[in-house]
Coordinates of N, CA and C in Angstrom, one line a residue:
M19 N 0.9 -1.2 0.0 CA 0.0 0.0 0.0 C 0.9 1.3 0.0
C20 N 0.7 2.1 -1.0 CA 1.5 3.3 -1.1 C 0.8 4.4 -0.2
S21 N 1.6 5.2 0.5 CA 1.1 6.3 1.2 C 1.0 7.5 0.2
R22 N 0.2 8.5 0.5 CA 0.0 9.6 -0.4 C 1.4 10.3 -0.7
E23 N 2.3 10.3 0.3 CA 3.6 10.9 0.1 C 4.4 10.1 -0.9
D24 N 4.4 8.8 -0.8 CA 5.1 8.0 -1.8 C 4.6 8.2 -3.2
I25 N 3.3 8.3 -3.3 CA 2.7 8.5 -4.6 C 3.1 9.8 -5.2
S26 N 3.1 10.9 -4.4 CA 3.4 12.2 -5.0 C 4.9 12.2 -5.3
R27 N 5.7 11.5 -4.5 CA 7.2 11.5 -4.7 C 7.4 10.8 -6.0
Y28 N 6.7 9.7 -6.3 CA 6.9 9.0 -7.5 C 6.5 9.8 -8.7
E29 N 5.3 10.5 -8.6 CA 4.8 11.3 -9.7 C 5.8 12.4 -10.0
N30 N 6.4 13.0 -8.9 CA 7.4 14.1 -9.2 C 8.6 13.6 -9.9
C31 N 9.0 12.4 -9.5 CA 10.1 11.7 -10.1 C 9.8 11.5 -11.6
E32 N 8.7 10.9 -11.9 CA 8.3 10.6 -13.3 C 8.2 11.9 -14.1
H33 N 7.6 12.9 -13.5 CA 7.4 14.2 -14.2 C 8.8 14.8 -14.5
T34 N 9.7 14.8 -13.6 CA 11.1 15.3 -13.8 C 11.8 14.5 -14.9
A35 N 11.6 13.2 -14.9 CA 12.2 12.3 -15.9 C 11.7 12.7 -17.3
K36 N 10.4 12.9 -17.3 CA 9.8 13.3 -18.6 C 10.3 14.6 -19.1
K37 N 10.4 15.6 -18.2 CA 10.9 16.9 -18.6 C 12.3 16.8 -19.1
C38 N 13.1 16.0 -18.4 CA 14.5 15.8 -18.8 C 14.5 15.1 -20.2
H39 N 13.7 14.1 -20.4 CA 13.7 13.4 -21.7 C 13.3 14.3 -22.8
D40 N 12.2 15.1 -22.5 CA 11.8 16.1 -23.6 C 12.9 17.1 -23.9
Y41 N 13.6 17.6 -22.8 CA 14.7 18.5 -23.0 C 15.7 17.9 -23.9
W42 N 16.1 16.7 -23.6 CA 17.2 16.1 -24.5 C 16.7 15.8 -25.9
E43 N 15.5 15.4 -26.0 CA 15.0 15.2 -27.4 C 15.1 16.5 -28.2
K44 N 14.7 17.7 -27.5 CA 14.7 19.0 -28.2 C 16.2 19.3 -28.5
Y45 N 17.0 19.1 -27.5 CA 18.4 19.5 -27.6 C 19.1 18.7 -28.8
L46 N 18.8 17.4 -28.8 CA 19.4 16.6 -29.9 C 18.8 17.1 -31.3
S47 N 17.5 17.4 -31.3 CA 16.9 17.8 -32.6 C 17.5 19.1 -33.0
D48 N 17.7 20.0 -32.1 CA 18.3 21.3 -32.4 C 19.7 21.1 -32.9
K49 N 20.5 20.2 -32.3 CA 21.9 20.0 -32.7 C 21.8 19.4 -34.1
H50 N 20.9 18.5 -34.4 CA 20.7 17.9 -35.7 C 20.4 19.0 -36.8
E51 N 19.5 19.9 -36.4 CA 19.2 21.0 -37.3 C 20.5 21.9 -37.6
A52 N 21.2 22.1 -36.5 CA 22.4 23.0 -36.7 C 23.4 22.4 -37.7
S53 N 23.5 21.0 -37.7 CA 24.4 20.4 -38.6 C 23.9 20.5 -40.0
E54 N 22.6 20.6 -40.2 CA 22.0 20.7 -41.5 C 22.0 22.1 -42.1
M55 N 22.0 23.1 -41.2 CA 21.9 24.5 -41.6 C 22.9 25.3 -40.8
P56 N 24.2 25.1 -41.1 CA 25.2 25.8 -40.3 C 25.1 27.3 -40.5
E57 N 24.8 27.8 -41.7 CA 24.8 29.2 -42.0 C 23.8 30.0 -41.1
K58 N 22.6 29.3 -40.8 CA 21.7 30.0 -39.9 C 22.3 30.3 -38.6
Y59 N 23.0 29.3 -38.0 CA 23.6 29.4 -36.7 C 24.8 30.3 -36.8
H60 N 25.5 30.3 -37.9 CA 26.7 31.1 -38.0 C 26.2 32.6 -38.0
N61 N 25.1 32.9 -38.8 CA 24.6 34.2 -38.8 C 24.2 34.7 -37.5
N62 N 23.6 33.8 -36.7 CA 23.1 34.2 -35.3 C 24.3 34.6 -34.5
R63 N 25.4 33.9 -34.6 CA 26.6 34.2 -33.8 C 27.2 35.5 -34.2
E64 N 27.2 35.8 -35.5 CA 27.7 37.1 -36.0 C 26.9 38.2 -35.4
E65 N 25.5 38.1 -35.4 CA 24.7 39.1 -34.9 C 25.0 39.4 -33.4
D66 N 25.2 38.3 -32.7 CA 25.5 38.4 -31.2 C 26.8 39.2 -31.0
K67 N 27.7 39.0 -31.9 CA 29.0 39.8 -31.8 C 28.7 41.3 -32.0
D68 N 27.9 41.6 -33.0 CA 27.6 43.0 -33.2 C 26.9 43.7 -32.1
R69 N 26.1 42.9 -31.3 CA 25.3 43.5 -30.2 C 26.2 44.0 -29.1
D70 N 27.4 43.4 -28.8 CA 28.2 43.7 -27.7 C 28.7 45.1 -27.7

């Protein structure tokens, strides 16, 4: 029998794991895009330099 505390702790853990998983999926897909379109990212870096 799970206590209410155990259940909420488990749900928080699962929620965090999902957020972490989603973050890495996005991170990896962004990295993949960057390798396909380097000029887009290169231009962004150039703009950042001008801003300083």
